[in-house]
């Protein structure tokens, strides 16, 4: 009985910690209206450049839709890289990490809060990118099944943020190297995951390389439903693969965090700044 | 002004910039790092061309060369603006050395110049490697023996300082506001990417946007670079070269004025050593 109450108390504590971390992220990320405006305008400017190239080449109009949806999902990838994976590094550099570590809560609760807050903030921006991009470039969609699109979208977010949780543990141990590694994960992933063109048009070996990332399957599945009019039976493989990613990445993130924390404590550089 | 002293602190700024950017790993890994990101960016535009031209039935190898050269030389803008846009945050909030740099007599301008040149040097490594690999992989019509090198060097010698002075403005804005410093360089380079004719001719832009493109030194920088590499036998693009020089001088003047005004405002409001942790 006491064990059960202890578990519930611990669960409540961790959920409250996750909520608190998410709240800080949501409020903190939206406290400057200028940030929201720029975070919508900048991706639209970048995707506009690629849309103009397709137009110079007289590519069919659906390519504009590919780019706009890619631009929308790109916001999530950048959020996972810089506000999930790199976040514990920033917390270390600003001195907050010590407080997280001495708090009697699971590190996963903090990461969960960061993920939820980041997902909420980024979803708002992604919707704005989608709406403005669609309006500016007059994108036409052939939506197969909106519920399937929503299911793939949610599964993609869960898998992506689980990947971000896993990456964040690496940042506990590696400082500037990991920061530069995150830098490296920008353009190469934009390329292999097909943010600006359908991934199935890339050479086979690049598709194989891209298949290690959940965003590749999520992006391809969402495009298939929204632009090519696919139904559930046309994207069930995407859904199964995303579920597999979640089943692997979440436990791996938990294990990775515990391992890196142990190692960093042993080496005595867990909260060491400027390295 | 003591020129010798200015050059000495610019050299130290350059040395510091180079070390900060590169000493986190060994030189071999740093070289790979310097090439992977720009090369991936090159592959994105190359595949947009390949896929788009197949889908649209518009095969135009000159356009491929146009966008690959533009995208490659845009590395200068991206590297310099991102570095200088982020620099004050790094100096003031992260490493907490800005106040020491600032109170060293006559140091700040030479320091900024040195850091900008360090970013330009790193960008040069990326540009050369990306261009060599890109030209070989996509069989670009670039003959290394036919390139108009004096024109190319002149365009870089004028275009790169114009970007460094744009970086001055970003540094100045960051002095008085911590709200945007972490992303200012990305925003400005994003605007340049769209407006400066990097991967498509500016004439494709809506007509009301084109005047903005026409006042950016980067627009003329890329035009002159393309002329030197892709049509070396053609007459000298004198008007583009002239506009590049004029708009670069205007950018330099504007950069110094914006920095000076921001500096005065920061002093007046006590913001020089502000640590906002924003």
Short mmCIF file of C-alpha atoms in Angstrom, two decimals:
data_model
loop_
_atom_site.label_atom_id
_atom_site.label_comp_id
_atom_site.label_asym_id
_atom_site.label_seq_id
_atom_site.Cartn_x
_atom_site.Cartn_y
_atom_site.Cartn_z
CA UNK A 1 0.00 0.00 0.00
CA UNK A 2 2.74 2.37 1.04
CA UNK A 3 4.70 1.36 -2.07
CA UNK A 4 1.66 2.24 -4.24
CA UNK A 5 1.26 5.62 -2.52
CA UNK A 6 4.96 6.27 -2.96
CA UNK A 7 4.73 5.55 -6.64
CA UNK A 8 1.74 7.84 -7.04
CA UNK A 9 3.42 10.61 -5.11
CA UNK A 10 6.51 10.25 -7.23
CA UNK A 11 4.43 10.22 -10.39
CA UNK A 12 2.59 13.35 -9.32
CA UNK A 13 5.86 15.06 -8.45
CA UNK A 14 7.37 14.22 -11.81
CA UNK A 15 4.27 15.27 -13.72
CA UNK A 16 4.28 18.57 -11.85
CA UNK A 17 7.95 19.00 -12.72
CA UNK A 18 7.22 18.25 -16.39
CA UNK A 19 4.33 20.73 -16.33
CA UNK A 20 6.51 23.38 -14.70
CA UNK A 21 9.27 22.92 -17.28
CA UNK A 22 6.74 23.00 -20.12
CA UNK A 23 5.12 26.15 -18.70
CA UNK A 24 8.47 27.97 -18.53
CA UNK A 25 9.21 26.97 -22.10
CA UNK A 26 5.82 28.02 -23.45
CA UNK A 27 5.77 31.37 -21.65
CA UNK A 28 9.48 31.98 -22.20
CA UNK A 29 9.29 31.15 -25.88
CA UNK A 30 6.39 33.51 -26.51
CA UNK A 31 7.29 36.46 -24.33
CA UNK A 32 8.54 38.48 -27.27
CA UNK A 33 6.01 38.81 -30.12
CA UNK A 34 8.96 39.75 -32.34
CA UNK A 35 10.38 36.24 -31.87
CA UNK A 36 7.19 34.60 -33.05
CA UNK A 37 7.03 36.86 -36.09
CA UNK A 38 10.64 36.15 -37.04
CA UNK A 39 10.34 32.43 -36.41
CA UNK A 40 7.49 32.34 -38.92
CA UNK A 41 8.90 34.82 -41.43
CA UNK A 42 12.40 33.34 -41.65
CA UNK A 43 11.33 29.81 -42.68
CA UNK A 44 8.89 31.32 -45.18
CA UNK A 45 11.71 33.37 -46.70
CA UNK A 46 13.89 30.27 -47.04
CA UNK A 47 11.17 28.10 -48.50
CA UNK A 48 10.18 30.97 -50.83
CA UNK A 49 13.65 30.85 -52.37
CA UNK A 50 13.22 27.15 -53.15
CA UNK A 51 9.70 27.71 -54.49
CA UNK A 52 11.07 30.35 -56.86
CA UNK A 53 13.68 27.87 -58.13
CA UNK A 54 10.95 25.30 -58.86
CA UNK A 55 8.99 28.01 -60.65
CA UNK A 56 12.00 28.96 -62.79
CA UNK A 57 12.20 25.27 -63.74
CA UNK A 58 8.44 25.06 -64.52
CA UNK A 59 8.03 22.22 -62.03
CA UNK A 60 4.42 21.08 -61.41
CA UNK A 61 2.52 22.99 -58.68
CA UNK A 62 2.60 20.08 -56.22
CA UNK A 63 6.31 20.78 -55.73
CA UNK A 64 5.35 24.06 -54.07
CA UNK A 65 3.23 22.01 -51.65
CA UNK A 66 6.19 19.69 -50.99
CA UNK A 67 8.33 22.70 -50.08
CA UNK A 68 5.69 24.34 -47.86
CA UNK A 69 5.06 21.12 -45.90
CA UNK A 70 8.83 20.59 -45.66
CA UNK A 71 9.19 24.13 -44.32
CA UNK A 72 6.53 23.42 -41.72
CA UNK A 73 8.19 20.22 -40.50
CA UNK A 74 11.61 21.86 -40.60
CA UNK A 75 10.51 24.01 -37.66
CA UNK A 76 10.17 20.83 -35.58
CA UNK A 77 13.55 19.46 -36.59
CA UNK A 78 15.26 22.74 -35.65
CA UNK A 79 13.36 22.85 -32.37
CA UNK A 80 14.42 19.30 -31.53
CA UNK A 81 18.05 20.06 -32.40
CA UNK A 82 18.46 23.38 -30.64
CA UNK A 83 15.80 23.37 -27.93
CA UNK A 84 15.90 19.71 -26.96
CA UNK A 85 19.27 18.25 -27.85
CA UNK A 86 21.25 21.39 -27.04
CA UNK A 87 19.11 22.54 -24.14
CA UNK A 88 20.92 20.74 -21.34
CA UNK A 89 24.15 22.19 -22.73
CA UNK A 90 22.65 25.69 -22.46
CA UNK A 91 21.34 24.93 -18.98
CA UNK A 92 24.87 23.91 -18.02
CA UNK A 93 26.36 27.08 -19.46
CA UNK A 94 23.85 29.31 -17.66
CA UNK A 95 24.10 27.44 -14.37
CA UNK A 96 20.61 25.90 -14.27
CA UNK A 97 21.72 22.33 -14.77
CA UNK A 98 23.01 22.07 -11.21
CA UNK A 99 19.54 22.94 -9.92
CA UNK A 100 17.91 20.33 -12.14
CA UNK A 101 20.31 17.69 -10.89
CA UNK A 102 19.80 18.34 -7.19
CA UNK A 103 16.00 18.48 -7.52
CA UNK A 104 14.39 15.20 -6.33
CA UNK A 105 12.84 14.44 -9.71
CA UNK A 106 13.53 12.29 -12.71
CA UNK A 107 15.63 13.90 -15.46
CA UNK A 108 13.13 12.40 -17.87
CA UNK A 109 10.42 14.61 -16.33
CA UNK A 110 12.47 17.68 -17.20
CA UNK A 111 13.04 16.43 -20.72
CA UNK A 112 9.36 15.58 -21.07
CA UNK A 113 8.43 19.12 -20.03
CA UNK A 114 10.93 20.57 -22.47
CA UNK A 115 9.52 18.35 -25.23
CA UNK A 116 5.90 19.25 -24.49
CA UNK A 117 6.63 22.97 -24.25
CA UNK A 118 8.75 22.87 -27.39
CA UNK A 119 6.10 20.91 -29.28
CA UNK A 120 3.39 23.41 -28.32
CA UNK A 121 5.49 26.43 -29.30
CA UNK A 122 6.67 24.90 -32.54
CA UNK A 123 3.22 23.65 -33.51
CA UNK A 124 1.93 27.24 -33.29
CA UNK A 125 4.73 28.43 -35.54
CA UNK A 126 4.43 25.46 -37.90
CA UNK A 127 0.70 26.11 -38.35
CA UNK A 128 1.47 29.75 -39.16
CA UNK A 129 4.14 28.69 -41.68
CA UNK A 130 1.70 26.26 -43.30
CA UNK A 131 -1.12 28.80 -43.46
CA UNK A 132 0.99 31.70 -44.75
CA UNK A 133 2.96 29.47 -47.15
CA UNK A 134 -0.25 28.01 -48.52
CA UNK A 135 -1.82 31.45 -48.91
CA UNK A 136 1.22 33.19 -50.44
CA UNK A 137 1.94 30.45 -52.97
CA UNK A 138 -1.67 29.31 -53.46
CA UNK A 139 -0.87 25.68 -52.68
CA UNK A 140 -3.59 23.16 -53.52
CA UNK A 141 -3.95 20.03 -51.40
CA UNK A 142 -5.58 16.71 -52.25
CA UNK A 143 -6.22 15.52 -48.72
CA UNK A 144 -6.77 11.77 -48.58
CA UNK A 145 -7.68 11.25 -44.95
CA UNK A 146 -7.16 14.09 -42.43
CA UNK A 147 -7.22 11.72 -39.44
CA UNK A 148 -4.41 9.67 -40.92
CA UNK A 149 -2.44 12.86 -41.57
CA UNK A 150 -2.98 13.92 -37.96
CA UNK A 151 -1.98 10.46 -36.68
CA UNK A 152 1.27 10.53 -38.67
CA UNK A 153 1.94 14.09 -37.52
CA UNK A 154 1.52 13.19 -33.83
CA UNK A 155 3.59 10.00 -34.13
CA UNK A 156 6.31 11.98 -35.93
CA UNK A 157 6.41 14.53 -33.12
CA UNK A 158 6.65 11.85 -30.43
CA UNK A 159 9.43 10.05 -32.29
CA UNK A 160 11.27 13.29 -33.03
CA UNK A 161 11.18 14.55 -29.47
CA UNK A 162 12.24 11.12 -28.22
CA UNK A 163 15.25 11.47 -30.52
CA UNK A 164 15.84 14.93 -29.05
CA UNK A 165 15.76 13.46 -25.54
CA UNK A 166 18.38 10.92 -26.59
CA UNK A 167 20.58 13.60 -28.14
CA UNK A 168 20.31 15.79 -25.06
CA UNK A 169 22.13 13.20 -22.98
CA UNK A 170 25.08 13.43 -25.38
CA UNK A 171 25.24 17.14 -24.67
CA UNK A 172 25.63 16.48 -20.99
CA UNK A 173 28.99 14.97 -21.65
CA UNK A 174 30.22 16.67 -24.79
CA UNK A 175 30.21 20.44 -24.84
CA UNK A 176 31.30 22.39 -27.87
CA UNK A 177 31.80 19.21 -29.92
CA UNK A 178 28.14 18.39 -29.49
CA UNK A 179 27.14 21.96 -30.29
CA UNK A 180 29.00 21.71 -33.57
CA UNK A 181 27.50 18.27 -34.16
CA UNK A 182 24.04 19.80 -33.85
CA UNK A 183 25.16 22.35 -36.43
CA UNK A 184 26.13 19.45 -38.67
CA UNK A 185 22.68 17.90 -38.33
CA UNK A 186 21.00 20.84 -40.03
CA UNK A 187 21.64 20.96 -43.76
CA UNK A 188 22.65 17.29 -44.17
CA UNK A 189 19.34 16.24 -42.62
CA UNK A 190 17.44 18.83 -44.68
CA UNK A 191 18.97 17.11 -47.70
CA UNK A 192 18.68 13.40 -46.90
CA UNK A 193 15.23 13.64 -45.33
CA UNK A 194 13.87 15.47 -48.35
CA UNK A 195 12.60 18.65 -46.72
CA UNK A 196 12.41 20.36 -50.11
CA UNK A 197 11.64 17.43 -52.43
CA UNK A 198 10.12 13.96 -52.15
CA UNK A 199 12.66 11.63 -50.57
CA UNK A 200 11.78 8.79 -52.96
CA UNK A 201 13.31 10.80 -55.82
CA UNK A 202 16.74 10.69 -54.16
CA UNK A 203 19.30 7.98 -55.00
CA UNK A 204 18.71 4.66 -53.21
CA UNK A 205 21.68 4.87 -50.81
CA UNK A 206 20.68 8.33 -49.68
CA UNK A 207 17.20 6.99 -48.94
CA UNK A 208 18.77 4.20 -46.88
CA UNK A 209 20.78 6.78 -44.92
CA UNK A 210 17.67 8.90 -44.42
CA UNK A 211 15.69 5.97 -43.06
CA UNK A 212 17.48 6.16 -39.70
CA UNK A 213 15.59 9.39 -38.97
CA UNK A 214 11.90 9.45 -38.01
CA UNK A 215 11.40 12.83 -39.70
CA UNK A 216 11.98 11.18 -43.10
CA UNK A 217 9.04 8.81 -42.65
CA UNK A 218 6.85 11.43 -41.01
CA UNK A 219 7.42 14.01 -43.70
CA UNK A 220 6.93 11.51 -46.51
CA UNK A 221 3.75 10.13 -44.92
CA UNK A 222 2.22 13.58 -44.33
CA UNK A 223 3.00 14.66 -47.89
CA UNK A 224 1.51 11.44 -49.28
CA UNK A 225 -1.75 12.08 -47.46
CA UNK A 226 -1.98 15.85 -47.97
CA UNK A 227 -0.68 16.17 -51.52
CA UNK A 228 -0.98 12.77 -53.17
CA UNK A 229 -4.34 11.98 -51.53
CA UNK A 230 -3.19 8.72 -49.90
CA UNK A 231 -5.45 6.86 -47.45
CA UNK A 232 -4.49 4.86 -44.36
CA UNK A 233 -3.64 1.75 -46.39
CA UNK A 234 -1.19 3.80 -48.47
CA UNK A 235 0.84 4.97 -45.47
CA UNK A 236 0.51 2.17 -42.92
CA UNK A 237 4.20 1.33 -43.33
CA UNK A 238 5.06 4.90 -42.32
CA UNK A 239 2.88 4.53 -39.21
CA UNK A 240 4.44 1.19 -38.24
CA UNK A 241 7.96 2.52 -38.68
CA UNK A 242 7.18 5.61 -36.59
CA UNK A 243 5.76 3.38 -33.83
CA UNK A 244 8.95 1.32 -33.99
CA UNK A 245 11.05 4.46 -33.68
CA UNK A 246 9.09 5.50 -30.58
CA UNK A 247 9.40 2.05 -29.02
CA UNK A 248 13.19 2.14 -29.50
CA UNK A 249 14.01 5.80 -28.90
CA UNK A 250 12.13 6.46 -25.65
CA UNK A 251 13.79 3.68 -23.60
CA UNK A 252 17.10 4.47 -25.29
CA UNK A 253 16.77 8.12 -24.25
CA UNK A 254 16.16 7.09 -20.63
CA UNK A 255 19.12 4.72 -20.65
CA UNK A 256 21.35 7.23 -22.41
CA UNK A 257 20.55 9.97 -19.95
CA UNK A 258 21.33 7.79 -16.95
CA UNK A 259 24.54 6.49 -18.54
CA UNK A 260 25.84 9.89 -19.55
CA UNK A 261 25.01 11.38 -16.18
CA UNK A 262 26.91 8.58 -14.39
CA UNK A 263 29.87 8.96 -16.71
CA UNK A 264 29.93 12.74 -16.47
CA UNK A 265 29.77 12.60 -12.67
CA UNK A 266 32.58 10.06 -12.62
CA UNK A 267 34.73 12.30 -14.81
CA UNK A 268 33.76 15.32 -12.74
CA UNK A 269 32.76 17.57 -15.61
CA UNK A 270 29.00 17.42 -15.53
CA UNK A 271 28.56 21.09 -14.71
CA UNK A 272 31.90 22.33 -16.00
CA UNK A 273 31.33 25.36 -18.23
CA UNK A 274 33.09 26.55 -21.39
CA UNK A 275 34.31 23.18 -22.61
CA UNK B 1 45.29 56.37 -35.04
CA UNK B 2 48.25 54.10 -34.39
CA UNK B 3 48.13 51.81 -37.44
CA UNK B 4 50.63 49.33 -36.04
CA UNK B 5 48.66 48.92 -32.85
CA UNK B 6 45.39 48.60 -34.77
CA UNK B 7 46.83 45.86 -36.96
CA UNK B 8 48.28 44.06 -33.95
CA UNK B 9 44.94 43.86 -32.15
CA UNK B 10 43.17 42.93 -35.42
CA UNK B 11 45.66 40.07 -35.75
CA UNK B 12 44.91 39.01 -32.19
CA UNK B 13 41.17 39.18 -32.88
CA UNK B 14 41.72 37.03 -35.96
CA UNK B 15 43.81 34.53 -34.01
CA UNK B 16 41.22 34.33 -31.23
CA UNK B 17 38.38 33.94 -33.75
CA UNK B 18 40.19 31.15 -35.54
CA UNK B 19 40.90 29.31 -32.29
CA UNK B 20 37.37 29.69 -30.91
CA UNK B 21 35.91 28.34 -34.14
CA UNK B 22 38.38 25.54 -34.71
CA UNK B 23 40.10 24.35 -31.55
CA UNK B 24 37.18 22.24 -30.30
CA UNK B 25 38.51 19.35 -32.36
CA UNK B 26 41.53 18.22 -34.38
CA UNK B 27 42.30 19.92 -37.72
CA UNK B 28 41.23 16.92 -39.78
CA UNK B 29 37.77 16.75 -38.19
CA UNK B 30 37.50 20.52 -38.44
CA UNK B 31 38.14 20.33 -42.19
CA UNK B 32 35.41 17.72 -42.56
CA UNK B 33 33.09 19.84 -40.44
CA UNK B 34 33.84 22.88 -42.60
CA UNK B 35 32.82 21.05 -45.75
CA UNK B 36 29.85 18.87 -44.72
CA UNK B 37 27.31 21.59 -43.97
CA UNK B 38 27.97 23.77 -47.04
CA UNK B 39 28.24 20.70 -49.24
CA UNK B 40 24.88 19.42 -48.00
CA UNK B 41 23.45 22.85 -48.76
CA UNK B 42 24.90 22.58 -52.26
CA UNK B 43 23.34 19.13 -52.68
CA UNK B 44 19.94 20.51 -51.67
CA UNK B 45 19.91 23.12 -54.43
CA UNK B 46 21.50 20.71 -56.93
CA UNK B 47 18.79 18.11 -56.31
CA UNK B 48 16.08 20.75 -56.40
CA UNK B 49 17.42 21.56 -59.86
CA UNK B 50 17.69 17.91 -60.94
CA UNK B 51 14.26 16.92 -59.62
CA UNK B 52 12.57 20.17 -60.65
CA UNK B 53 14.03 20.17 -64.16
CA UNK B 54 12.99 16.54 -64.72
CA UNK B 55 9.48 17.26 -63.47
CA UNK B 56 9.19 20.52 -65.42
CA UNK B 57 11.01 19.40 -68.55
CA UNK B 58 13.33 22.42 -68.35
CA UNK B 59 16.92 21.29 -68.65
CA UNK B 60 19.23 24.28 -68.33
CA UNK B 61 22.83 23.48 -67.26
CA UNK B 62 23.67 27.22 -67.16
CA UNK B 63 21.03 27.66 -64.49
CA UNK B 64 22.53 24.78 -62.48
CA UNK B 65 25.91 26.50 -62.63
CA UNK B 66 24.23 29.81 -61.71
CA UNK B 67 22.62 28.46 -58.57
CA UNK B 68 25.53 26.29 -57.46
CA UNK B 69 28.05 29.15 -57.73
CA UNK B 70 25.63 31.52 -55.98
CA UNK B 71 24.91 29.04 -53.22
CA UNK B 72 28.61 28.33 -52.73
CA UNK B 73 29.65 31.99 -52.43
CA UNK B 74 26.70 32.62 -50.14
CA UNK B 75 28.80 30.67 -47.59
CA UNK B 76 30.65 33.96 -47.01
CA UNK B 77 27.43 35.73 -46.05
CA UNK B 78 26.14 32.87 -43.89
CA UNK B 79 29.41 32.35 -42.02
CA UNK B 80 30.26 36.02 -41.43
CA UNK B 81 26.75 37.10 -40.46
CA UNK B 82 26.10 34.12 -38.21
CA UNK B 83 29.47 34.55 -36.51
CA UNK B 84 29.18 38.30 -36.00
CA UNK B 85 25.49 38.16 -35.13
CA UNK B 86 26.25 35.72 -32.34
CA UNK B 87 29.58 37.23 -31.32
CA UNK B 88 28.41 39.72 -28.72
CA UNK B 89 26.33 37.08 -26.97
CA UNK B 90 29.39 34.84 -26.85
CA UNK B 91 31.68 37.61 -25.61
CA UNK B 92 29.32 39.27 -23.15
CA UNK B 93 27.12 36.52 -21.78
CA UNK B 94 28.84 33.24 -22.48
CA UNK B 95 32.58 33.79 -22.02
CA UNK B 96 32.09 37.09 -20.13
CA UNK B 97 35.09 38.80 -21.74
CA UNK B 98 33.40 41.69 -23.52
CA UNK B 99 34.01 44.27 -20.81
CA UNK B 100 37.72 43.45 -20.84
CA UNK B 101 37.88 43.81 -24.61
CA UNK B 102 35.90 47.01 -24.51
CA UNK B 103 37.99 48.78 -21.88
CA UNK B 104 41.23 47.94 -23.70
CA UNK B 105 42.03 51.28 -25.42
CA UNK B 106 41.28 51.38 -29.15
CA UNK B 107 40.60 47.67 -29.37
CA UNK B 108 36.96 47.10 -30.23
CA UNK B 109 37.07 47.98 -33.96
CA UNK B 110 40.26 46.11 -34.68
CA UNK B 111 38.95 43.17 -32.63
CA UNK B 112 35.71 43.09 -34.63
CA UNK B 113 37.62 43.33 -37.89
CA UNK B 114 39.85 40.45 -36.81
CA UNK B 115 36.90 38.26 -35.82
CA UNK B 116 35.16 39.05 -39.10
CA UNK B 117 38.27 38.18 -41.08
CA UNK B 118 38.63 34.91 -39.16
CA UNK B 119 35.05 34.01 -40.14
CA UNK B 120 35.86 34.99 -43.74
CA UNK B 121 38.95 32.75 -43.70
CA UNK B 122 36.95 29.77 -42.48
CA UNK B 123 34.34 30.54 -45.13
CA UNK B 124 37.08 30.65 -47.80
CA UNK B 125 38.13 27.09 -46.91
CA UNK B 126 34.49 25.98 -47.21
CA UNK B 127 33.94 27.89 -50.47
CA UNK B 128 37.01 26.43 -52.17
CA UNK B 129 36.34 22.84 -51.09
CA UNK B 130 32.62 23.04 -51.89
CA UNK B 131 33.32 24.55 -55.28
CA UNK B 132 35.91 21.92 -56.19
CA UNK B 133 33.69 19.00 -55.12
CA UNK B 134 30.56 20.58 -56.57
CA UNK B 135 32.16 21.36 -59.94
CA UNK B 136 33.52 17.82 -60.19
CA UNK B 137 30.31 16.11 -59.09
CA UNK B 138 27.93 18.10 -61.26
CA UNK B 139 30.28 18.70 -64.16
CA UNK B 140 29.92 22.46 -63.97
CA UNK B 141 31.18 24.48 -66.95
CA UNK B 142 34.01 26.04 -64.95
CA UNK B 143 37.49 25.92 -66.43
CA UNK B 144 40.03 26.65 -63.65
CA UNK B 145 42.49 28.00 -66.23
CA UNK B 146 39.92 30.35 -67.78
CA UNK B 147 38.61 31.93 -64.58
CA UNK B 148 39.13 35.68 -64.47
CA UNK B 149 41.10 35.57 -61.21
CA UNK B 150 41.78 39.32 -60.88
CA UNK B 151 38.02 39.96 -61.14
CA UNK B 152 37.22 37.14 -58.72
CA UNK B 153 39.76 38.35 -56.17
CA UNK B 154 38.56 41.95 -56.56
CA UNK B 155 34.94 40.91 -55.97
CA UNK B 156 35.86 38.96 -52.84
CA UNK B 157 38.10 41.80 -51.63
CA UNK B 158 35.15 44.22 -51.83
CA UNK B 159 32.24 41.89 -51.09
CA UNK B 160 33.63 40.28 -47.94
CA UNK B 161 34.30 43.58 -46.12
CA UNK B 162 30.74 44.67 -46.96
CA UNK B 163 29.53 41.58 -45.12
CA UNK B 164 31.84 42.28 -42.19
CA UNK B 165 30.40 45.80 -41.93
CA UNK B 166 26.90 44.33 -42.03
CA UNK B 167 28.13 42.21 -39.12
CA UNK B 168 29.14 45.47 -37.40
CA UNK B 169 25.49 46.53 -37.52
CA UNK B 170 24.39 43.24 -35.98
CA UNK B 171 26.99 43.60 -33.23
CA UNK B 172 25.79 47.16 -32.61
CA UNK B 173 22.14 46.15 -32.41
CA UNK B 174 23.06 43.37 -29.99
CA UNK B 175 24.85 45.93 -27.78
CA UNK B 176 21.56 47.61 -26.95
CA UNK B 177 19.17 44.68 -27.12
CA UNK B 178 19.51 41.08 -26.03
CA UNK B 179 16.17 40.12 -27.54
CA UNK B 180 17.43 39.03 -30.94
CA UNK B 181 21.15 38.51 -30.61
CA UNK B 182 20.96 34.70 -30.71
CA UNK B 183 19.21 34.71 -34.07
CA UNK B 184 19.96 38.08 -35.64
CA UNK B 185 22.59 36.68 -38.01
CA UNK B 186 20.20 33.96 -39.18
CA UNK B 187 17.45 36.46 -39.85
CA UNK B 188 19.65 38.79 -41.88
CA UNK B 189 21.33 36.00 -43.83
CA UNK B 190 17.85 34.55 -44.51
CA UNK B 191 16.76 37.89 -45.99
CA UNK B 192 19.92 38.01 -48.09
CA UNK B 193 19.36 34.42 -49.26
CA UNK B 194 15.96 35.35 -50.63
CA UNK B 195 16.73 38.81 -52.02
CA UNK B 196 20.30 38.75 -53.31
CA UNK B 197 19.86 36.41 -56.27
CA UNK B 198 21.64 33.53 -54.56
CA UNK B 199 19.81 30.63 -56.21
CA UNK B 200 17.50 32.39 -58.66
CA UNK B 201 17.66 35.67 -60.58
CA UNK B 202 16.23 38.60 -58.56
CA UNK B 203 14.03 39.40 -61.57
CA UNK B 204 11.87 36.42 -60.54
CA UNK B 205 10.94 38.24 -57.31
CA UNK B 206 7.76 40.34 -57.18
CA UNK B 207 8.48 43.76 -58.67
CA UNK B 208 7.89 45.60 -55.38
CA UNK B 209 10.68 43.55 -53.73
CA UNK B 210 13.28 44.03 -56.46
CA UNK B 211 14.45 47.51 -55.33
CA UNK B 212 15.55 45.90 -52.04
CA UNK B 213 17.60 43.38 -53.99
CA UNK B 214 19.18 46.19 -55.99
CA UNK B 215 20.71 47.91 -52.94
CA UNK B 216 22.35 44.83 -51.44
CA UNK B 217 26.10 44.61 -52.08
CA UNK B 218 25.73 40.81 -52.00
CA UNK B 219 23.58 40.95 -55.17
CA UNK B 220 26.46 42.58 -57.09
CA UNK B 221 29.09 40.47 -55.35
CA UNK B 222 27.44 37.30 -56.65
CA UNK B 223 26.97 38.79 -60.13
CA UNK B 224 30.64 39.69 -60.43
CA UNK B 225 31.72 36.31 -59.02
CA UNK B 226 29.53 34.54 -61.60
CA UNK B 227 30.90 36.74 -64.39
CA UNK B 228 34.46 35.88 -63.38
CA UNK B 229 33.83 32.13 -63.24
CA UNK B 230 31.06 31.31 -65.69
CA UNK B 231 31.68 33.80 -68.50
CA UNK B 232 35.31 34.84 -68.14
CA UNK B 233 35.61 35.82 -71.80
CA UNK B 234 32.68 38.24 -71.67
CA UNK B 235 33.20 41.99 -71.29
CA UNK B 236 33.96 43.21 -67.80
CA UNK B 237 30.70 43.74 -65.84
CA UNK B 238 31.73 47.32 -65.10
CA UNK B 239 28.37 48.51 -63.82
CA UNK B 240 28.03 45.56 -61.42
CA UNK B 241 31.56 46.14 -60.18
CA UNK B 242 30.85 49.83 -59.71
CA UNK B 243 27.62 49.16 -57.81
CA UNK B 244 29.43 46.58 -55.69
CA UNK B 245 32.01 49.17 -54.68
CA UNK B 246 29.46 51.95 -54.11
CA UNK B 247 27.00 49.87 -52.08
CA UNK B 248 29.85 48.30 -50.11
CA UNK B 249 31.13 51.77 -49.19
CA UNK B 250 27.59 52.76 -48.19
CA UNK B 251 27.29 49.59 -46.09
CA UNK B 252 30.63 50.32 -44.41
CA UNK B 253 29.51 53.85 -43.55
CA UNK B 254 26.14 52.62 -42.33
CA UNK B 255 27.78 49.86 -40.29
CA UNK B 256 30.07 52.32 -38.53
CA UNK B 257 27.24 54.80 -37.90
CA UNK B 258 24.88 52.11 -36.53
CA UNK B 259 27.65 50.74 -34.33
CA UNK B 260 28.56 54.20 -33.06
CA UNK B 261 24.95 55.12 -32.26
CA UNK B 262 24.39 51.80 -30.53
CA UNK B 263 27.59 52.20 -28.56
CA UNK B 264 26.57 55.68 -27.38
CA UNK B 265 23.12 54.43 -26.41
CA UNK B 266 24.59 51.43 -24.59
CA UNK B 267 26.93 53.68 -22.62
CA UNK B 268 24.17 56.12 -21.77
CA UNK B 269 21.83 53.39 -20.56
CA UNK B 270 24.50 51.35 -18.81
CA UNK B 271 24.15 48.34 -21.09
CA UNK B 272 27.79 47.72 -22.00
CA UNK B 273 28.24 44.81 -19.58
CA UNK B 274 24.56 43.84 -19.47
CA UNK B 275 24.00 40.15 -18.83
CA UNK B 276 20.39 39.43 -19.70
CA UNK B 277 20.42 35.60 -20.04
CA UNK B 278 17.55 36.20 -22.42
#
